[in-house]
PDB file of C-alpha atoms in Angstrom:
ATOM      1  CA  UNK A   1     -73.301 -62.326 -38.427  1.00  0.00           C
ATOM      2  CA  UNK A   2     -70.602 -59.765 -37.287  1.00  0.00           C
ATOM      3  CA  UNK A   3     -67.194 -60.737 -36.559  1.00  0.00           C
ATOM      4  CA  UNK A   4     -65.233 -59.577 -33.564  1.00  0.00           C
ATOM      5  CA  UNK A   5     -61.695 -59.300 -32.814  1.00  0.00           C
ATOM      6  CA  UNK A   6     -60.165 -60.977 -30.074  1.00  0.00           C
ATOM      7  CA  UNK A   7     -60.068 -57.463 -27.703  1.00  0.00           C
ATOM      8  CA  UNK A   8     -63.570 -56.615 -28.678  1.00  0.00           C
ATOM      9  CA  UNK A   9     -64.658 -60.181 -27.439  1.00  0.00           C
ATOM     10  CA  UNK A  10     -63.041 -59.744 -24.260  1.00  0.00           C
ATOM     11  CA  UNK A  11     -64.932 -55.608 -24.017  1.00  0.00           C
ATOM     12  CA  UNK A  12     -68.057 -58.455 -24.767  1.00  0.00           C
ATOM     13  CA  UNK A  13     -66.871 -60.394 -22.021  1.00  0.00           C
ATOM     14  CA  UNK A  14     -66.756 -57.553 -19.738  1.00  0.00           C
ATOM     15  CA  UNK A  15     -69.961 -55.977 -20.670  1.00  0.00           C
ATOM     16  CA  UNK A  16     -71.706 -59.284 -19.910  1.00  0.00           C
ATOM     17  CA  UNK A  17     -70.146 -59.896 -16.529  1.00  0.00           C
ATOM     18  CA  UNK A  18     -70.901 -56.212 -15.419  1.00  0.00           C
ATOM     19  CA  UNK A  19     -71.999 -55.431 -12.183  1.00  0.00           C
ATOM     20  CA  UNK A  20     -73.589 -51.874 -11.789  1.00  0.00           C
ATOM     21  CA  UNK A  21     -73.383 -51.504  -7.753  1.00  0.00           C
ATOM     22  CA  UNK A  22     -69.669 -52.524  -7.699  1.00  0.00           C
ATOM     23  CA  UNK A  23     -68.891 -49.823 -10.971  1.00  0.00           C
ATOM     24  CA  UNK A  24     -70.971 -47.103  -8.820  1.00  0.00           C
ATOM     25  CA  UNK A  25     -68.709 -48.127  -6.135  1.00  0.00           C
ATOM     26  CA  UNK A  26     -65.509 -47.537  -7.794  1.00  0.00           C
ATOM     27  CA  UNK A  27     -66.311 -44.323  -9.120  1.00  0.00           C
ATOM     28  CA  UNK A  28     -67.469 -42.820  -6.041  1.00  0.00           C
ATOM     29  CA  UNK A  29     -64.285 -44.416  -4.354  1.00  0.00           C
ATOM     30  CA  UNK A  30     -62.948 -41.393  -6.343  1.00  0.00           C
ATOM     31  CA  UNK A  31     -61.179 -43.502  -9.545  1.00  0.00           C
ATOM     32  CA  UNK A  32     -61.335 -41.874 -12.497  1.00  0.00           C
ATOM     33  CA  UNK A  33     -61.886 -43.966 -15.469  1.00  0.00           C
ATOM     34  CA  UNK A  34     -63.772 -43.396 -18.343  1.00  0.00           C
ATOM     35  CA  UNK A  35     -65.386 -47.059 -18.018  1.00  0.00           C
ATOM     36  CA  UNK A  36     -65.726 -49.331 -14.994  1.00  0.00           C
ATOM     37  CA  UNK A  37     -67.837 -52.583 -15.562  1.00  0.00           C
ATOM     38  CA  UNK A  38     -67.664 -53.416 -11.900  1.00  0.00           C
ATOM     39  CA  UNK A  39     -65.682 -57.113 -12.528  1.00  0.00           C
ATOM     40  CA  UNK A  40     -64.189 -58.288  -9.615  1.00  0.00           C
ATOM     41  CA  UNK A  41     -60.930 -59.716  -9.567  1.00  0.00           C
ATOM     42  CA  UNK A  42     -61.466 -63.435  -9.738  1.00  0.00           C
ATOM     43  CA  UNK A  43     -63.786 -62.614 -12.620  1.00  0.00           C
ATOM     44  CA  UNK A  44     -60.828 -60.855 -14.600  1.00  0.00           C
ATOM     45  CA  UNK A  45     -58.331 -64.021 -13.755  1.00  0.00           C
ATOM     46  CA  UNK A  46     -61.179 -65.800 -15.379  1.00  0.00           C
ATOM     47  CA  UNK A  47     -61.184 -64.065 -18.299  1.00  0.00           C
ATOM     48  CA  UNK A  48     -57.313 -63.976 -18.622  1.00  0.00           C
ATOM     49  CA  UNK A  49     -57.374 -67.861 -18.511  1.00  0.00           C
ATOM     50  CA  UNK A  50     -59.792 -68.031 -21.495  1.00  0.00           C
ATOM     51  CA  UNK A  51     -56.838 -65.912 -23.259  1.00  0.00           C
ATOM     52  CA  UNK A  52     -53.624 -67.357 -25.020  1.00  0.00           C
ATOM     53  CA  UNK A  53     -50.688 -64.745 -23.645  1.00  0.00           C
ATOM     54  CA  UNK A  54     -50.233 -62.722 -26.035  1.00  0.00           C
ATOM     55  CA  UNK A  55     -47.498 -59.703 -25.862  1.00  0.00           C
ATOM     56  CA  UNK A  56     -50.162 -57.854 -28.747  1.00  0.00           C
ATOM     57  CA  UNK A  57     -53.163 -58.542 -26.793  1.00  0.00           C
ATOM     58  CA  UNK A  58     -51.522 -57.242 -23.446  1.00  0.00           C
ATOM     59  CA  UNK A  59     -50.435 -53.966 -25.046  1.00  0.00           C
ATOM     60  CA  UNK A  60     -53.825 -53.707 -26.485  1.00  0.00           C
ATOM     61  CA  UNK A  61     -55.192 -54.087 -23.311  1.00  0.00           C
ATOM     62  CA  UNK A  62     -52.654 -51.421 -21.666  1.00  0.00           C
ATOM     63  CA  UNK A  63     -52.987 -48.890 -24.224  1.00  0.00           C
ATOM     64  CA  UNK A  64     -57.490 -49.005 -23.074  1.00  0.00           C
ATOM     65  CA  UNK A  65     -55.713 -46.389 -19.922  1.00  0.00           C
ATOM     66  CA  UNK A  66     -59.901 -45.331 -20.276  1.00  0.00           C
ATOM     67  CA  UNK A  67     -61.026 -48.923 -19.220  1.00  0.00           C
ATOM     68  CA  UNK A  68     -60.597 -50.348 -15.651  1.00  0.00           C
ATOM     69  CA  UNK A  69     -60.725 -53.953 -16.426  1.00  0.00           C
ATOM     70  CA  UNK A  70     -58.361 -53.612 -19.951  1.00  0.00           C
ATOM     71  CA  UNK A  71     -55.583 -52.212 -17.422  1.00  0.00           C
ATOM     72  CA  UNK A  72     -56.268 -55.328 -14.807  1.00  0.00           C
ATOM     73  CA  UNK A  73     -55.865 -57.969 -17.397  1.00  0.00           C
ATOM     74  CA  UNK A  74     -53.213 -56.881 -19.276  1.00  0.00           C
ATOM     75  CA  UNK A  75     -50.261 -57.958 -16.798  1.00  0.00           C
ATOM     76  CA  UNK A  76     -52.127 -61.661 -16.710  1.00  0.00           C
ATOM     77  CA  UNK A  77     -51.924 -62.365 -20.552  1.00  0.00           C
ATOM     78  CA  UNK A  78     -48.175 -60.566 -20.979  1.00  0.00           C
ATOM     79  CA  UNK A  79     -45.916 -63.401 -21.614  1.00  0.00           C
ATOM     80  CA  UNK A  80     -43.008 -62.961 -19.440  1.00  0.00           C
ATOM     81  CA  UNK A  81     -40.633 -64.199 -21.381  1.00  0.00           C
ATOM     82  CA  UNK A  82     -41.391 -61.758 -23.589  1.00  0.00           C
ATOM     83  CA  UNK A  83     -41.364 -58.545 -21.328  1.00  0.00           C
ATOM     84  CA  UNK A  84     -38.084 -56.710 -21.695  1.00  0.00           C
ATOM     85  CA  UNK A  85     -36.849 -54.456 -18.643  1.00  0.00           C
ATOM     86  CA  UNK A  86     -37.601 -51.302 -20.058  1.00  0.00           C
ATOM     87  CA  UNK A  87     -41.205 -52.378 -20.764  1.00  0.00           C
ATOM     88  CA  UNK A  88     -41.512 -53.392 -17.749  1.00  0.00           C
ATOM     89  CA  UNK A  89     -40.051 -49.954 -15.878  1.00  0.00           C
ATOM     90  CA  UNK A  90     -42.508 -48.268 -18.378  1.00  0.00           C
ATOM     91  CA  UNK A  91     -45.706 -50.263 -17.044  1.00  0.00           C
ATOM     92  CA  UNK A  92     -44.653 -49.172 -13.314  1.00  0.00           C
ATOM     93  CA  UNK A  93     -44.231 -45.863 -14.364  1.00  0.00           C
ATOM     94  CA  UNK A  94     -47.790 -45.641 -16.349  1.00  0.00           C
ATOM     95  CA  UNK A  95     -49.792 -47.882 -13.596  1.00  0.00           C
ATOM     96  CA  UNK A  96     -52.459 -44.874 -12.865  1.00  0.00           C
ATOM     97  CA  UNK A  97     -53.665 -46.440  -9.691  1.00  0.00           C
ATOM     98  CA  UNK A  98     -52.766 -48.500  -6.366  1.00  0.00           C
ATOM     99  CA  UNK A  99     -55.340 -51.652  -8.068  1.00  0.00           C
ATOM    100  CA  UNK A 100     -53.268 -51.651 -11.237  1.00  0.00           C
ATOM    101  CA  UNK A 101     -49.887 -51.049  -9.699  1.00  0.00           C
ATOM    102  CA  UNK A 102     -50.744 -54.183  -7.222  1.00  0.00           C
ATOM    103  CA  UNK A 103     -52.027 -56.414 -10.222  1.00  0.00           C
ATOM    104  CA  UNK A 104     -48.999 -55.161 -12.508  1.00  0.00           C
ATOM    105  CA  UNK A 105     -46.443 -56.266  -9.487  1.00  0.00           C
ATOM    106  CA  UNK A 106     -48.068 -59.218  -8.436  1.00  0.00           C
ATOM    107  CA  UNK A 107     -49.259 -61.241 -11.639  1.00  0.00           C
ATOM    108  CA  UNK A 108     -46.161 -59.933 -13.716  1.00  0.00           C
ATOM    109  CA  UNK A 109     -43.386 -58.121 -12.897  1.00  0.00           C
ATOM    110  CA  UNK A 110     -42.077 -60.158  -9.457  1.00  0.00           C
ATOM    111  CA  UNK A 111     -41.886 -63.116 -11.930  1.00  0.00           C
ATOM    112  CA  UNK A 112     -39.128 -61.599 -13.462  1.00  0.00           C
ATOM    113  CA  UNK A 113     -35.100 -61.733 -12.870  1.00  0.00           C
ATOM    114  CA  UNK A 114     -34.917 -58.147 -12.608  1.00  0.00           C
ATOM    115  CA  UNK A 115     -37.898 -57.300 -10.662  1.00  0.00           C
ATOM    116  CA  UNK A 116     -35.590 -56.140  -7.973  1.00  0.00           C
ATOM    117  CA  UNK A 117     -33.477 -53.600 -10.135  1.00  0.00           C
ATOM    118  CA  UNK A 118     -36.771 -52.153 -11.156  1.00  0.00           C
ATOM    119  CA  UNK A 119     -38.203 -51.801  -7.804  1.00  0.00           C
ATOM    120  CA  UNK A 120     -35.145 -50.280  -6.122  1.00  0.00           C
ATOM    121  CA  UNK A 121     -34.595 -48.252  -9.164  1.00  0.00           C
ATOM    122  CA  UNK A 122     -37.987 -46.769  -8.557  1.00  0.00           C
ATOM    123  CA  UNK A 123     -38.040 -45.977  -5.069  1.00  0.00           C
ATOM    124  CA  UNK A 124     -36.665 -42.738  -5.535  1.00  0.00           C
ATOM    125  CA  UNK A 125     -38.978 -41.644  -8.248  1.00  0.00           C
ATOM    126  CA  UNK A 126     -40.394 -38.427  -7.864  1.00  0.00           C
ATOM    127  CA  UNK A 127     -43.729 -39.312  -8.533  1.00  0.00           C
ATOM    128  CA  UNK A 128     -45.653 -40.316  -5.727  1.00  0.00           C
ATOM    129  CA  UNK A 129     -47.630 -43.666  -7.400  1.00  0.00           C
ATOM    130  CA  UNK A 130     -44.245 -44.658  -9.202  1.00  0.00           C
ATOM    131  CA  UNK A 131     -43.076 -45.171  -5.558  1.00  0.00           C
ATOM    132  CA  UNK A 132     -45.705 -47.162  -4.487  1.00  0.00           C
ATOM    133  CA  UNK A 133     -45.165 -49.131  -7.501  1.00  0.00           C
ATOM    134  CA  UNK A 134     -41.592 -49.439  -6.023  1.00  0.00           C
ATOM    135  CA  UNK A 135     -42.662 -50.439  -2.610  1.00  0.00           C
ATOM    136  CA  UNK A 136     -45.520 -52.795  -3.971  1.00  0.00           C
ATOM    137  CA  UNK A 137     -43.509 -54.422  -5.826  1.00  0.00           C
ATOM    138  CA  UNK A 138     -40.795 -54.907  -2.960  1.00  0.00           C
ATOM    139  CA  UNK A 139     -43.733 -56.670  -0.942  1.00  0.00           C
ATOM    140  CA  UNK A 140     -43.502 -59.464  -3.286  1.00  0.00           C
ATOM    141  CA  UNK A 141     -39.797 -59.599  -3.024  1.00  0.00           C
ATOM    142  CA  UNK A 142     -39.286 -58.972   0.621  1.00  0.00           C
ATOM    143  CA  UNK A 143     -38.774 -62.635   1.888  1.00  0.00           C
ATOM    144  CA  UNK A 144     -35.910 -63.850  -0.783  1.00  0.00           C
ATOM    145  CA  UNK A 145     -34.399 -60.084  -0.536  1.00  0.00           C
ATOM    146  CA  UNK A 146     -35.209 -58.258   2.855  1.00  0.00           C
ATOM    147  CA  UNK A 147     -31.250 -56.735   3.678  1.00  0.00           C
ATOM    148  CA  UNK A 148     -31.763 -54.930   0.135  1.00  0.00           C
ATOM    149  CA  UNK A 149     -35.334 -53.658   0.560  1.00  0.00           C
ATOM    150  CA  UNK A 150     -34.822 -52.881   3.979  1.00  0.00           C
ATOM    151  CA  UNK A 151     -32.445 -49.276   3.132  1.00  0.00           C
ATOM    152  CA  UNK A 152     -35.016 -48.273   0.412  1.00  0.00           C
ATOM    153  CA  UNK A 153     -38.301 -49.037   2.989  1.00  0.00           C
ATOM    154  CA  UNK A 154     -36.173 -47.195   5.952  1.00  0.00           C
ATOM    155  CA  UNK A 155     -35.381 -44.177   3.369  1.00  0.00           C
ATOM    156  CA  UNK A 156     -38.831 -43.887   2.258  1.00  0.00           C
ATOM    157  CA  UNK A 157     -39.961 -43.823   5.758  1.00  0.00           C
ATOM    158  CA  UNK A 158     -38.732 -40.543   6.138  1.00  0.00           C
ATOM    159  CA  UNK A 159     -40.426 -38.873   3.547  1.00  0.00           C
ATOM    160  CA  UNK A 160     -43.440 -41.310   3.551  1.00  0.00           C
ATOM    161  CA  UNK A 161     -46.722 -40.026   2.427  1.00  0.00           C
ATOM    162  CA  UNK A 162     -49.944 -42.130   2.900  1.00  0.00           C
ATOM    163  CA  UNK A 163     -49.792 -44.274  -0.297  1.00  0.00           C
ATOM    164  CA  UNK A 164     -45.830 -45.444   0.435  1.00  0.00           C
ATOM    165  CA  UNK A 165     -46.251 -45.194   4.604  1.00  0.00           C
ATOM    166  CA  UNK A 166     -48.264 -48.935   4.687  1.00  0.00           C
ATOM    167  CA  UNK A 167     -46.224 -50.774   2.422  1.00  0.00           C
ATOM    168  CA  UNK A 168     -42.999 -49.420   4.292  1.00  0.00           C
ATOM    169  CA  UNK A 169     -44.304 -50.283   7.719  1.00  0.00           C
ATOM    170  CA  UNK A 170     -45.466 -53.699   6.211  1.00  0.00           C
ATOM    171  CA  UNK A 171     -42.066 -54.276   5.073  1.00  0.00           C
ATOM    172  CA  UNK A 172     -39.983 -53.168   7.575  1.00  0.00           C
ATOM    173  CA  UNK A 173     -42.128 -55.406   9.670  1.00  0.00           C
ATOM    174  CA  UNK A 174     -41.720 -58.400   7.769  1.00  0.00           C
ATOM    175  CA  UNK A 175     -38.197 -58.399   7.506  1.00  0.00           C
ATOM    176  CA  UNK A 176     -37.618 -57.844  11.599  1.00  0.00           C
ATOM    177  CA  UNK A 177     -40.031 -60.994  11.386  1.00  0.00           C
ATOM    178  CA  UNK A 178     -37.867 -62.910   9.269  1.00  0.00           C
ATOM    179  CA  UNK A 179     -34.936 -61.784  10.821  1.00  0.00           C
ATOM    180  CA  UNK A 180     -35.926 -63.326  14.222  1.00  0.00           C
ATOM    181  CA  UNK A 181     -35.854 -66.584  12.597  1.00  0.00           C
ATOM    182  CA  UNK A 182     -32.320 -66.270  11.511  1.00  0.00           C
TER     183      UNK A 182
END
């Protein structure tokens, strides 16, 4: 009987829970990955919860850049207390799409005490998906820290392009809402 590793169980786990018409979906949504299986979020959270957190496994998982699902999971097995800050400005840097850079932000990086250095550090990145990073990360920040995000969502305004112009509306939005409580 063949042994597998703990990361080939997990491409198992994927290759069992594939769904075809979702993967087709994805790729002619225009995302460029070398492998899709089509596993919808809840799915992936599934998996992760099978899964001790693991910084190893995680980086494993990161490194698969050719594997949609590998890049989704890794943020929800990377221990936080193991994730230093310039790890963590790496990840938003490398996230290759708005899915991973919304996973990345939301299951692991606003968790931790310097989530908001990172995200105003990257809001004037030149690269357009590093900013989004920024901004998508801000979202999750925006209600303990809305008179810091709002300069950096105002400035990006400007300049917006269609990946940064939602999030900036959404949070300049959300802090005139929470202002009117005040």
């Amino acid at each position: 009987m063949t042994e597998f590793n703990q990361f080939q169980q997990i491409k198992r786990n994927f290759f069992a829970m594939r769904n075809g018409i979702v993967a087709d979906t994805i790729r002619r949504g225009g995302l460029q990955y070398k492998m899709i299986f089509g596993l919808n979020l809840p799915q992936i959270a599934d998996i992760a919860a099978t899964l001790p957190h693991s910084r190893e496994l995680a980086e494993e998982l990161w490194a698969d850049v050719r594997t949609r699902e590998s890049r989704l999971l890794s943020p929800m097995v990377y221990p936080r207390e193991e994730l230093t800050r310039g790890r963590a400005a790496e990840m938003l840097r490398e996230a290759q799409t708005t899915e991973v850079a919304d996973i990345l932000c939301h299951r692991l990086l606003r968790h931790m005490p310097f989530a908001l250095d990172l995200a105003t550090e990257a809001a004037t990145a030149t690269e357009e998906m590093h900013r989004y990073g920024a901004f998508r990360l801000m979202c999750n920040l925006v209600y303990t820290h809305p008179a810091e995000i709002r300069p950096f969502a105002e400035a990006e305004l400007q300049t917006a392009t269609s990946l940064t112009r939602p999030l900036c509306l959404n949070l300049l939005q959300e802090i005139e809402f929470l202002s009117e409580g005040e």
